[in-house]
Each structure stands twice: as C-alpha cells, then as structure tokens.
GROMACS .gro file of C-alpha atoms in nm:
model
  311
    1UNK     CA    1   8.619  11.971  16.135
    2UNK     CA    2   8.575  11.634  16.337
    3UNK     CA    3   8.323  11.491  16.092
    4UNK     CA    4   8.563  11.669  15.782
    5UNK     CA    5   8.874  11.410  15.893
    6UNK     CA    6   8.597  11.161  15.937
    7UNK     CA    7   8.512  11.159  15.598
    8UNK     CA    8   8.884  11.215  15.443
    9UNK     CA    9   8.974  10.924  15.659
   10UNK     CA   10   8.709  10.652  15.510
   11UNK     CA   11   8.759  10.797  15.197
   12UNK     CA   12   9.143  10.810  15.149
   13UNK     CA   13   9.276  10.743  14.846
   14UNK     CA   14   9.500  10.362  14.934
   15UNK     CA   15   9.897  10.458  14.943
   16UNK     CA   16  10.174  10.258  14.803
   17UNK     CA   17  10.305   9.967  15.036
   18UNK     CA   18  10.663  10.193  15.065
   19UNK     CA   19  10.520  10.515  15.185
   20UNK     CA   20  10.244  10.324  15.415
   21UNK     CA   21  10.503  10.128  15.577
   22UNK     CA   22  10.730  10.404  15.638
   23UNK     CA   23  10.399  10.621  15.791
   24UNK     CA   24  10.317  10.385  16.031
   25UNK     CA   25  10.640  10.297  16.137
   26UNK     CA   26  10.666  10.681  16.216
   27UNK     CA   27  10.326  10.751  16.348
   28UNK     CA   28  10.424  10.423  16.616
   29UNK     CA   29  10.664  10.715  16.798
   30UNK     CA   30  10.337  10.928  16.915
   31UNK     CA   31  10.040  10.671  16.873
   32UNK     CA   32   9.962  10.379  17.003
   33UNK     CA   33   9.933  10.065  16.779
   34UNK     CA   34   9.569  10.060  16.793
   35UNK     CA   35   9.555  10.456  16.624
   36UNK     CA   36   9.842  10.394  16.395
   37UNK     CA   37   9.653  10.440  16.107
   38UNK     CA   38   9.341  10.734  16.196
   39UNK     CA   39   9.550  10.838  16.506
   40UNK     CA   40   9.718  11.119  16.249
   41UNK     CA   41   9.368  11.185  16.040
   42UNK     CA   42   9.105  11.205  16.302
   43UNK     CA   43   8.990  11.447  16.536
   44UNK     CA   44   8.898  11.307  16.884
   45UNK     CA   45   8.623  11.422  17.128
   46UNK     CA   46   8.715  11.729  17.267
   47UNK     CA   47   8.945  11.633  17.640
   48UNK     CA   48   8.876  11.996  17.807
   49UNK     CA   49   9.159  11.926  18.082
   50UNK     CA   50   9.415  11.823  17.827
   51UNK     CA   51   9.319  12.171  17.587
   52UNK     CA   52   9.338  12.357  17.875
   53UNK     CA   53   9.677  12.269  18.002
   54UNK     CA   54   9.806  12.340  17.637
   55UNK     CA   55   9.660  12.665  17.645
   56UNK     CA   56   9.767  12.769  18.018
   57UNK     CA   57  10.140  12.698  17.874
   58UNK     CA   58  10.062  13.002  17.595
   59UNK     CA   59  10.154  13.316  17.862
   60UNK     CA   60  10.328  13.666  17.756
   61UNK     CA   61  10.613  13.529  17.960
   62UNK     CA   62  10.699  13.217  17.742
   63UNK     CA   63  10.582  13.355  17.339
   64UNK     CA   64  10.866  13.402  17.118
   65UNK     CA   65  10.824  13.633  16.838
   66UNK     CA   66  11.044  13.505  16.493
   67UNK     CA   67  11.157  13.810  16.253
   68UNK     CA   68  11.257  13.672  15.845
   69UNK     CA   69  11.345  13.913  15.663
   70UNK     CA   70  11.646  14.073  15.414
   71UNK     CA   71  11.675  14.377  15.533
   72UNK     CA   72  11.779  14.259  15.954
   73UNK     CA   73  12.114  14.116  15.778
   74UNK     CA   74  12.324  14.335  15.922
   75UNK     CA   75  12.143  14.326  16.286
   76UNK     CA   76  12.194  13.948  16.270
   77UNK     CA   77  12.560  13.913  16.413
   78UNK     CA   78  12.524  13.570  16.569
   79UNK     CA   79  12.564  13.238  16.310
   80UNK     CA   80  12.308  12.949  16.332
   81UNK     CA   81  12.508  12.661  16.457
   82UNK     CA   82  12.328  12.390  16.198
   83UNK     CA   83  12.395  12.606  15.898
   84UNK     CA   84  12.611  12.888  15.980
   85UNK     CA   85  12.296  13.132  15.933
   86UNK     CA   86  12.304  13.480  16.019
   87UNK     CA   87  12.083  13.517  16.328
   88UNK     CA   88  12.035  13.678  16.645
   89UNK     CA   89  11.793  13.630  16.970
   90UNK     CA   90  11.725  13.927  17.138
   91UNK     CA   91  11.436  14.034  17.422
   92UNK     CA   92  11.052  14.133  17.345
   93UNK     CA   93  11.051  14.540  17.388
   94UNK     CA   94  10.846  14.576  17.731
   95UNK     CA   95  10.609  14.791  17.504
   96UNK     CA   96  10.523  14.505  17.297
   97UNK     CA   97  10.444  14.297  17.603
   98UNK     CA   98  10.209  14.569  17.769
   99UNK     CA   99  10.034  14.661  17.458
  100UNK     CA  100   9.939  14.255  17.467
  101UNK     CA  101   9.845  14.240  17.775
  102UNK     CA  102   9.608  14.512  17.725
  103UNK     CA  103   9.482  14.299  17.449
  104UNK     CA  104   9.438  14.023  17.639
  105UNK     CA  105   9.276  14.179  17.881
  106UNK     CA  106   9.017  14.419  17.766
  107UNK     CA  107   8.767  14.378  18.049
  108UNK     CA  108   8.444  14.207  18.068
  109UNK     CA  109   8.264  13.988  17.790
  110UNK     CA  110   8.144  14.312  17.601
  111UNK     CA  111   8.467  14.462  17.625
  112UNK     CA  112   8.619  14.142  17.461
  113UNK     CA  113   8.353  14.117  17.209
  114UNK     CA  114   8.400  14.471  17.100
  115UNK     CA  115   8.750  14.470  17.086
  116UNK     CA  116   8.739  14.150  16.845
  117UNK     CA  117   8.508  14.284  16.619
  118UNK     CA  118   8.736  14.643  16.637
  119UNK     CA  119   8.955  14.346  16.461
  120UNK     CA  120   8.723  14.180  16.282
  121UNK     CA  121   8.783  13.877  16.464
  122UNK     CA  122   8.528  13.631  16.418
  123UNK     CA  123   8.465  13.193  16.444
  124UNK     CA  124   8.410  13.094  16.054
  125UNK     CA  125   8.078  13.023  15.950
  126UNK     CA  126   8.028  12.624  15.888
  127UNK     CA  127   8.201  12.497  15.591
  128UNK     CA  128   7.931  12.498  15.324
  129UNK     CA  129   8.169  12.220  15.118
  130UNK     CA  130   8.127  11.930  15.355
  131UNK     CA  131   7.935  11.629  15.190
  132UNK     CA  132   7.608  11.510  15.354
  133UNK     CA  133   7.538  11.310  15.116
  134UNK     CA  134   7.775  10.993  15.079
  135UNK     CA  135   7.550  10.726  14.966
  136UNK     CA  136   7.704  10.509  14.643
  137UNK     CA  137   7.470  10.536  14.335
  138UNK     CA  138   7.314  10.255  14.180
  139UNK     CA  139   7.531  10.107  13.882
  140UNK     CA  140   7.343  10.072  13.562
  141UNK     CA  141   7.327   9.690  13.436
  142UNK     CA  142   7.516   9.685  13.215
  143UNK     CA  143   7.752   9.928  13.306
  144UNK     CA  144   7.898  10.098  12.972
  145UNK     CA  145   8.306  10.070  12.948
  146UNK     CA  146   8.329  10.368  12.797
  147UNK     CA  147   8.112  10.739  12.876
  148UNK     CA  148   7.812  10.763  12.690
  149UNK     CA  149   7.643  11.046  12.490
  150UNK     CA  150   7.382  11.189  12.654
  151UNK     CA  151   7.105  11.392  12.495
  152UNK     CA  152   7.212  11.755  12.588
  153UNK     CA  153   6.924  11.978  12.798
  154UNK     CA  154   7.012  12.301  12.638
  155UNK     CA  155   7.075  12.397  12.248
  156UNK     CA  156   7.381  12.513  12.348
  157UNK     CA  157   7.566  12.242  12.464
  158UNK     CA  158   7.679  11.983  12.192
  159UNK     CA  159   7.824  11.720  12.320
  160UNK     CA  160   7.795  11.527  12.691
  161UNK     CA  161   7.907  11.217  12.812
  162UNK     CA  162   7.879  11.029  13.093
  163UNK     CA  163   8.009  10.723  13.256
  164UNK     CA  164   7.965  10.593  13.574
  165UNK     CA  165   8.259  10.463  13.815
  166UNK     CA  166   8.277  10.083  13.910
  167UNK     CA  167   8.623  10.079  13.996
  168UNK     CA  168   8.711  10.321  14.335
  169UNK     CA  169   8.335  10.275  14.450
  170UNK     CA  170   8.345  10.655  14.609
  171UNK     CA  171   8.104  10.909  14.666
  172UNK     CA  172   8.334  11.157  14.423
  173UNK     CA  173   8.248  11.281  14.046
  174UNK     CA  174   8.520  11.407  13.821
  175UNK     CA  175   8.369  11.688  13.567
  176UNK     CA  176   8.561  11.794  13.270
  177UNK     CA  177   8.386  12.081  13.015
  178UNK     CA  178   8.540  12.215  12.696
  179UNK     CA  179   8.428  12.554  12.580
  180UNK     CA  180   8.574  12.546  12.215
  181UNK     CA  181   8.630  12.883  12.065
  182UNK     CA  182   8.742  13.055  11.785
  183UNK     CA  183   8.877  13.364  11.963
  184UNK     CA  184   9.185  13.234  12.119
  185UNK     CA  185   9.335  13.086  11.775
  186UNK     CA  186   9.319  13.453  11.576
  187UNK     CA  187   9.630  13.549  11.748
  188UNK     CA  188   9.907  13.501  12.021
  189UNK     CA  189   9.738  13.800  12.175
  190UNK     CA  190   9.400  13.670  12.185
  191UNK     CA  191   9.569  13.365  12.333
  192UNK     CA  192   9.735  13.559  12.599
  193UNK     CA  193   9.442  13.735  12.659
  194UNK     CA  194   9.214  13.430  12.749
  195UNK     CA  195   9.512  13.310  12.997
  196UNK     CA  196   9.446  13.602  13.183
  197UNK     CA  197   9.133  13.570  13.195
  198UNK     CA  198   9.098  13.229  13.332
  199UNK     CA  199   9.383  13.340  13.603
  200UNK     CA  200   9.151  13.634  13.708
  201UNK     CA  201   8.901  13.415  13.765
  202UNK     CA  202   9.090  13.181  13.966
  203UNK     CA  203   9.240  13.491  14.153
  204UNK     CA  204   8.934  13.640  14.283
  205UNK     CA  205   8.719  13.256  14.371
  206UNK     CA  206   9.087  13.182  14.582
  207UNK     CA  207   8.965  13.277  14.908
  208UNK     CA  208   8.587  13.128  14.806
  209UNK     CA  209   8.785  12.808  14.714
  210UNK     CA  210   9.022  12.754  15.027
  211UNK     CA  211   8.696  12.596  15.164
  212UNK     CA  212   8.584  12.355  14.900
  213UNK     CA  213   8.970  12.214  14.910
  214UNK     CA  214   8.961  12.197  15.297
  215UNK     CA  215   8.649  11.968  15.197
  216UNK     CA  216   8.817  11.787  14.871
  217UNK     CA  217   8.649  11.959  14.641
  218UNK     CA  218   8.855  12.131  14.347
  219UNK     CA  219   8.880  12.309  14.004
  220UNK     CA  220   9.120  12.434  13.777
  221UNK     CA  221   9.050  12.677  13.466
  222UNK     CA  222   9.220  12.689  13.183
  223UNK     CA  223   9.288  12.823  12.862
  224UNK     CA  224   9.420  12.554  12.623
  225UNK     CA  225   9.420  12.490  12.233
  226UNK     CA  226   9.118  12.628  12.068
  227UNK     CA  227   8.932  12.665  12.383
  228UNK     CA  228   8.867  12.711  12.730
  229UNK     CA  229   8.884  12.363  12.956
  230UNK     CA  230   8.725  12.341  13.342
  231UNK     CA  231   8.777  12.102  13.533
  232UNK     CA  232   8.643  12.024  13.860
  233UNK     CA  233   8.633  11.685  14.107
  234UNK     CA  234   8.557  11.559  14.479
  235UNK     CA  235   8.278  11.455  14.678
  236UNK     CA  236   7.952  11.452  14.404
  237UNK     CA  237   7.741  11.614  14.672
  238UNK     CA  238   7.829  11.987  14.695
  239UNK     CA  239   8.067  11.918  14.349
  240UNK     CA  240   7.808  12.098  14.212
  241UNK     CA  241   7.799  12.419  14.454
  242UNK     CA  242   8.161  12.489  14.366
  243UNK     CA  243   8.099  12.399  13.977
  244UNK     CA  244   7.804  12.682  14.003
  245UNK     CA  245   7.990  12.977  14.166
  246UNK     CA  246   8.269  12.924  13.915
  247UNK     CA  247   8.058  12.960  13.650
  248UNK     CA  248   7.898  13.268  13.773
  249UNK     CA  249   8.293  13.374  13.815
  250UNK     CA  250   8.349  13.321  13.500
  251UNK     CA  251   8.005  13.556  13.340
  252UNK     CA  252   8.138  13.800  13.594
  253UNK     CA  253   8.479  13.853  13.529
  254UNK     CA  254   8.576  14.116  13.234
  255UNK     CA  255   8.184  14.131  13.122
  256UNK     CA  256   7.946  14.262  13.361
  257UNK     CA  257   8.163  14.567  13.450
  258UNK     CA  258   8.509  14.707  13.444
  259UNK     CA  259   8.489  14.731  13.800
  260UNK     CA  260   8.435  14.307  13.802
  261UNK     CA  261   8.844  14.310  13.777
  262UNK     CA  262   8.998  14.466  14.062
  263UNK     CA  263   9.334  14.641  13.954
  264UNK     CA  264   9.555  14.445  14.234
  265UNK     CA  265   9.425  14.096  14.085
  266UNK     CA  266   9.486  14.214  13.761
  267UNK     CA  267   9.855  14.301  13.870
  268UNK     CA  268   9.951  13.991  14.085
  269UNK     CA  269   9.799  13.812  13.759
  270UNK     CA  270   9.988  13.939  13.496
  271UNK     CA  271  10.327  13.979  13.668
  272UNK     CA  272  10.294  13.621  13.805
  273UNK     CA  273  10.221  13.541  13.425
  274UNK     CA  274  10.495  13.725  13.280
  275UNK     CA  275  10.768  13.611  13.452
  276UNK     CA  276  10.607  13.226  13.399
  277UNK     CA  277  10.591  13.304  13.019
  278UNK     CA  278  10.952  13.441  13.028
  279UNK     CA  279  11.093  13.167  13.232
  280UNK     CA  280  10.941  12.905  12.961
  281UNK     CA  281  11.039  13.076  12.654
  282UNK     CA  282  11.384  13.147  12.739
  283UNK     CA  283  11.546  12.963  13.060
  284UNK     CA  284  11.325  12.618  13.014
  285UNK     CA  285  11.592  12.290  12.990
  286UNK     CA  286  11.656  12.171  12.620
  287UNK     CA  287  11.385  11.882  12.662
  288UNK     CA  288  11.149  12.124  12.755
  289UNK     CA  289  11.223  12.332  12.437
  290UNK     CA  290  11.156  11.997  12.222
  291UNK     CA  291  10.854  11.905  12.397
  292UNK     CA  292  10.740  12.281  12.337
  293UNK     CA  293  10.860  12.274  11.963
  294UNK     CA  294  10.688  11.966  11.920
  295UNK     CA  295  10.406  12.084  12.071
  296UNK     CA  296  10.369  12.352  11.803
  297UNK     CA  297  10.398  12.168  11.505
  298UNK     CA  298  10.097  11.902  11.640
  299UNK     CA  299   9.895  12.165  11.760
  300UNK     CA  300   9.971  12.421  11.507
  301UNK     CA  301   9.670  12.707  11.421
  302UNK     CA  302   9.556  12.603  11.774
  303UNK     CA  303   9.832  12.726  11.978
  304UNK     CA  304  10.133  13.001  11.959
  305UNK     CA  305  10.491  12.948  12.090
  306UNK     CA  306  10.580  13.117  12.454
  307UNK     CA  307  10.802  13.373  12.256
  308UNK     CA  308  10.507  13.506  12.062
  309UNK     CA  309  10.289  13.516  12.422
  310UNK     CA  310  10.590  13.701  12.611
  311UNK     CA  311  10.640  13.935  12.375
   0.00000   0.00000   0.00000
C-alpha cells in the first residue's frame, strides 16, 4: 500500500487551480505546511507507539454498534436533532458483548489462528496490479500526430493503430478494441442479448477487478452499435494482466458451459438492466428523449430504441 500512494502521488493527474486551492487550504487544518500536498496521499513509515495507542482506544467498553434499516421505524421513538430523523440509542445486549469477548479472546496463537480461519479470515495476498515498471518509453523521431496502422500479428485482427503519447509523459496506455459484429444488428433481442452478456462478464471479473482499480488500472465492456467495444487504461505495465483475464472472461462466459453463468449474476444482471432500460425508455427528461430519437435515426440498422429492448 505505501509504495501504491507512492506511485498515485507522482503520478496524479494536475487539478484545476479552484479545487487545488480549496484542498490545501483544507488539508492546512490537520497537516503541516510542509505535507500539504502528499500529507493526504502518502502512507508514512509505520510509528508503532502512535498505532498502538489508536488501537488500545478500540475496547468492548467504548464500540458502538449503528442499526439502518426500514423495518426499526417504529422502535425509533427519539428524533435526530439536525434533521428531525427517527432514531434511538439504546445499550449493547450483555450477550453480544460476551460472545465478543470470547472472540477476542480465543486462547493462545493456535487458538487464534484456528478461529480466523473457522472465519476465513485471512491478510490479502500482494496486489498483483501494482506497476514495477515505470520507466517512460523512448519517443519515435518523428513522432506521428495521429495513430498509425500497424501490420496486424494475427489474420484475424484487421485493423490496429497505434500512437504514442508526448503530451502527459506517464507510464499509462489507454487500449480501445472494437469487435464488429453482425449479430447484435438482426434484432432488438440480439441487441439485448449482447448487453447482458458484456454485464455478466463485468459481474463475475468485479471482485478480480477491485484490485487492478486500487492500482489504477481499469476496463469497461460494452455492447454498442454493430459491435462489442473494450476498453481498458492505467499504468502500461500490468495493463496487460487485466486486458488478458478479461479476455479469457469474455471466451468463458455463456460458451464454455452453462454452468460459466452463475444464476445469481444472471439475476442481479438482468434486474439491474431492466429497471435501467425502463427508466430510459419511459421516465428519461425530454432532452434525453431527443438525444435518444436522434440517436436512432444516425445510427439506424445499428441500434434499436430502449422501448424495443424493454419490451
């Protein structure tokens, strides 16, 4: 993590004069002028008397438990004094505080150990996402001002371009790939059908991913007009890892196997879908509708109107 905020810190994108000067004027209250700037990015060497003072103030005696939920309306009798809330403070049950004090206090090492694993409590293994590799490469002379075509290295791959970056002068690559197909323009339901798909995918890599955008590293997959579009950017050195398993993802996912689609992704997708479809095609604001109606006419044989996908 320390060598993580290292990195994001040299590597920050610059902010706007407003917002800067507004963040340092409020990172002044808890650093001092000298850390205005990494004092909020960076983690510092490790101050074991200062950690352990925070963590001596975490007892049974001082945790407060919150509870948000619907259905303790009517057990809420007290009003929030900032916004007339319902609420209510009430004490711990004793049983709760015994039952974590037993947890806290399983024994020995092995007991602990065992106990945690009982849990499956475990340190994460290092973050395979974090660059090594943050050397600058060389800029062609002349440097094109516009991609290139490359000769492709497969037969199935028409078209590549690339163009080198002389402007930010960071270690990052931005990859864009456009899988044209005929499929999704037969039919709004072949269309709808590839938006699933590309969710799905994106549903089951979201745990792999929370990683590679702890590290700056991200994607998004799409289905757009005619085709399928990924997209992917951060630091070039492990770009490629993340490019890679998303790929495999995406041979994986409805092909190899019924059983390569669990049932709850396939619900959270297409419920989550739905109601986005719904929302578009029938509560969206009027400039929304004639951006969308627009959109259809431009685009038309390539695309099919939210009504047609929601239905």
């Amino acid at each position: 993590m320390q060598r993580l905020h290292r990195i994001k810190f040299k590597f920050m994108p610059d902010s706007q004069p407003f917002s800067l000067a507004a963040n340092i004027a409020a990172n002044l209250q808890v650093h001092p002028a000298s850390e205005v700037l990494a004092g909020p990015v960076l983690l510092y060497d490790l101050d074991p008397d200062t950690a352990q003072s925070v963590v001596d103030c975490l007892t049974l005696d001082a945790v407060r438990v919150t509870h948000q939920a619907k259905v303790l309306d009517e057990r809420c009798t007290d009003r929030d004094t900032s916004y007339d809330s319902p609420m209510k403070f009430e004490e711990i049950p004793d049983s709760w505080r015994v039952a974590w004090s037993k947890a806290l206090h399983p024994g020995g090492v092995e007991e602990a150990l065992a106990a945690a694993t009982k849990l499956g409590l475990a340190l994460p293994m290092p973050n395979p996402f974090i660059p090594e590799d943050l050397q600058q490469k060389v800029l062609p002379e002349p440097n094109p001002p516009l991609p290139v075509r490359l000769k492709p290295g497969s037969p199935v791959v028409s078209y590549v371009f690339h163009r080198q970056d002389d402007q930010f002068l960071q270690p990052k690559a931005l990859f864009l790939c456009v899988l044209r197909s005929p499929f999704l323009a037969t039919d709004a339901l072949a269309m709808l059908r590839a938006y699933v798909w590309a969710h799905l995918v994106q549903e089951a890599l979201s745990e792999y991913a929370y990683d590679a955008e702890i590290a700056s590293c991200s994607y998004h997959l799409e289905a757009a007009d005619g085709g399928i579009i990924l997209m992917a950017g951060g630091f070039h050195d492990k770009l490629g890892v993340l490019i890679q398993a998303v790929a495999r993802k995406m041979l994986e996912i409805g092909t190899s196997s019924l059983d390569s689609v669990p049932e709850n992704f396939y619900r959270i997708v297409v419920d989550r879908l739905g109601d986005a479809l719904r929302n578009q095609a029938y509560h969206s604001q009027p400039l929304q509708q004639a951006s969308q109606r627009f959109s259809e006419l431009t685009k038309r044989g390539g695309n099919f109107p939210p009504e047609a996908r929601a239905a």
